[in-house]
Coordinates of C-alpha atoms in Angstrom, one line a residue:
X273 CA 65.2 -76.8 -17.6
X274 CA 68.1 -75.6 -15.7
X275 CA 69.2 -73.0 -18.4
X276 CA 65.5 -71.6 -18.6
X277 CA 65.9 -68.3 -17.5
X278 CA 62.9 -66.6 -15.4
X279 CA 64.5 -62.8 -16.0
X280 CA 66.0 -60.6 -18.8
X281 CA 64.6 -63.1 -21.2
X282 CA 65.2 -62.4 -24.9
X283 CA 60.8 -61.1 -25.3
X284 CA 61.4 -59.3 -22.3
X285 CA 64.6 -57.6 -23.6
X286 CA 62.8 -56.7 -26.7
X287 CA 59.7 -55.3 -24.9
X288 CA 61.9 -53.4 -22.9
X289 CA 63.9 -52.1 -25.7
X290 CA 60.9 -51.0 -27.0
X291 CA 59.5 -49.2 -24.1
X292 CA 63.0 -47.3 -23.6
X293 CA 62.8 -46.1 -27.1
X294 CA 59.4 -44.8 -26.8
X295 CA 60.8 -42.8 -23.8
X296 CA 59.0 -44.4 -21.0
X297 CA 60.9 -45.3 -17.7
X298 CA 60.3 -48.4 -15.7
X299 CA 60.6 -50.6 -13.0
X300 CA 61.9 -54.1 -13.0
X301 CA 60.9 -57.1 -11.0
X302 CA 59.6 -55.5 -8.3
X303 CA 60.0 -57.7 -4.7
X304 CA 57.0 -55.8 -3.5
X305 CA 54.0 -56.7 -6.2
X306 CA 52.7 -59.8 -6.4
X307 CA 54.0 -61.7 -9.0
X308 CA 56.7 -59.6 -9.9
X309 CA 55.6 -58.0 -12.5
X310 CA 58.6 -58.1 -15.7
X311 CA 58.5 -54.4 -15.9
X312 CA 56.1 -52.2 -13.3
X313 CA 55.1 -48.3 -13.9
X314 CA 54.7 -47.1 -10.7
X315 CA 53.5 -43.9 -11.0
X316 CA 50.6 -45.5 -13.2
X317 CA 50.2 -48.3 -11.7
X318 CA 50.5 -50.6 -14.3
X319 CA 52.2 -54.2 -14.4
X320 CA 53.6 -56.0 -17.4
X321 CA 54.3 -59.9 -17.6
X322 CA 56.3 -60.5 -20.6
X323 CA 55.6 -65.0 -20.7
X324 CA 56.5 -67.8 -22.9
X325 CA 54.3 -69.6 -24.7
X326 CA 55.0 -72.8 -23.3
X327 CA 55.6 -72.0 -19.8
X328 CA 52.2 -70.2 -19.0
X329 CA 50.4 -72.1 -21.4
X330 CA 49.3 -69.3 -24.1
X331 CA 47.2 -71.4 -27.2
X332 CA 49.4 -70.9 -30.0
X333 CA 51.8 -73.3 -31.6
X334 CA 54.4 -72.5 -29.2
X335 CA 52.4 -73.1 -26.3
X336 CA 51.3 -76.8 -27.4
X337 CA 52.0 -79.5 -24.8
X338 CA 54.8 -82.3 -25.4
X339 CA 53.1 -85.1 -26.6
X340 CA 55.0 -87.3 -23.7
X341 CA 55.2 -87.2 -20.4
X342 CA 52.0 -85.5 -20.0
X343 CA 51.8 -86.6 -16.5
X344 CA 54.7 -84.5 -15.4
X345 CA 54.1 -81.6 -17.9
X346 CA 50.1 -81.0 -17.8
X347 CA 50.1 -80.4 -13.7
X348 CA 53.3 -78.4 -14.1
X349 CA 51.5 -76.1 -16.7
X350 CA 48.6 -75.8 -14.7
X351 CA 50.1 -74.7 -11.8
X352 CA 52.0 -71.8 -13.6
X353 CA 48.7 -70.7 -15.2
X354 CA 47.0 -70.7 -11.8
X355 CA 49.5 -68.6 -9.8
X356 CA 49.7 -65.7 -13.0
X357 CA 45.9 -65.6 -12.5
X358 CA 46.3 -65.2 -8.7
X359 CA 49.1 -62.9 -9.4
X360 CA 47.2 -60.6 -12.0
X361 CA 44.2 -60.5 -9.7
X362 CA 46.1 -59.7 -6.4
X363 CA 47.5 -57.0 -8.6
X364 CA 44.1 -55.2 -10.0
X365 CA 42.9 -55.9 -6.4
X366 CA 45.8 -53.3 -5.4
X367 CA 44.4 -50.7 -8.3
X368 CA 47.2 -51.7 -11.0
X369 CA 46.3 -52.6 -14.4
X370 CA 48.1 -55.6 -15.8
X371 CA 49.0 -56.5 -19.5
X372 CA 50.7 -59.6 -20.5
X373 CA 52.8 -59.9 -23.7
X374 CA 53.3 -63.5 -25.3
X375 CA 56.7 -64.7 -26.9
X376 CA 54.6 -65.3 -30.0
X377 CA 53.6 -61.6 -30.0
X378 CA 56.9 -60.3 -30.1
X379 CA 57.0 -61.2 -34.0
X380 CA 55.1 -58.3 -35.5
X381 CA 57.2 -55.6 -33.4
X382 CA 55.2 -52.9 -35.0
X383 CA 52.3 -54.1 -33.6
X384 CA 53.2 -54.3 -30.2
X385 CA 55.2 -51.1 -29.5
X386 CA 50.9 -49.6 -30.5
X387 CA 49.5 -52.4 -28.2
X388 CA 52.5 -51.1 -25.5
X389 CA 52.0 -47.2 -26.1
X390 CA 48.4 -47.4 -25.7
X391 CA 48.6 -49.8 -22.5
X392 CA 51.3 -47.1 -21.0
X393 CA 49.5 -43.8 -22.0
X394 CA 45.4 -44.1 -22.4
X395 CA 44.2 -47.5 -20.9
X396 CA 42.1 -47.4 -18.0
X397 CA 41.3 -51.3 -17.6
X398 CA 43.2 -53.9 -17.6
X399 CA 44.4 -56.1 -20.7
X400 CA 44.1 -60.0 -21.1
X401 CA 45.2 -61.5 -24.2

């Protein structure tokens, strides 16, 4: 667990990449939001949390519990997927709107630079998925 990496992970590299090419300029890990949000818009107000599957405990394959030590592992998860929800919330309580990208999502690339672009440009409301 020591060579986990919390910043410049490979998805958020590639969501960044992405953003970059589309033109848009960003933030990163901003001390001052709660949570600190991967990549933050200020002007717009909007965060983005790029997470592992495993670590935040998304439901796809990649996000499936070891099948040992479930005593160490299942608290651990929960934890992590209790503070993003705090996080995201203290957030939209401060008027941002908050989008989180899965590893698992950073497969179909063409698909999330749309997902991205309209998060960026036309969403009003936040996005959970």
């Amino acid at each position: 667990m020591q060579a986990v990496k919390s910043k410049h992970t490979r998805p958020e590299l590639i969501v960044r990449r992405l953003l970059h090419g589309m033109g848009y300029r960003y933030r990163l890990h901003r001390k001052d939001l709660p949570g600190r949000p991967d990549i933050a818009f200020v002007s717009r107000r909007k965060a983005i949390f790029v997470h592992g599957c495993f670590w935040h405990g998304h439901g796809c394959s990649k996000g499936r519990l070891p099948k040992s030590r479930l005593d160490y592992w299942q608290p651990k998860l929960d934890e992590n997927m209790r503070r993003d929800r705090i996080k995201q919330e203290q957030l939209r309580g401060l008027g941002w709107n908050v989008l989180v990208v899965w590893q698992c999502e950073i497969a179909d690339i063409d698909e999330l630079a749309k997902r991205l672009q309209y998060f960026v440009d036309e969403s009003e409301n936040s996005i959970d998925i």
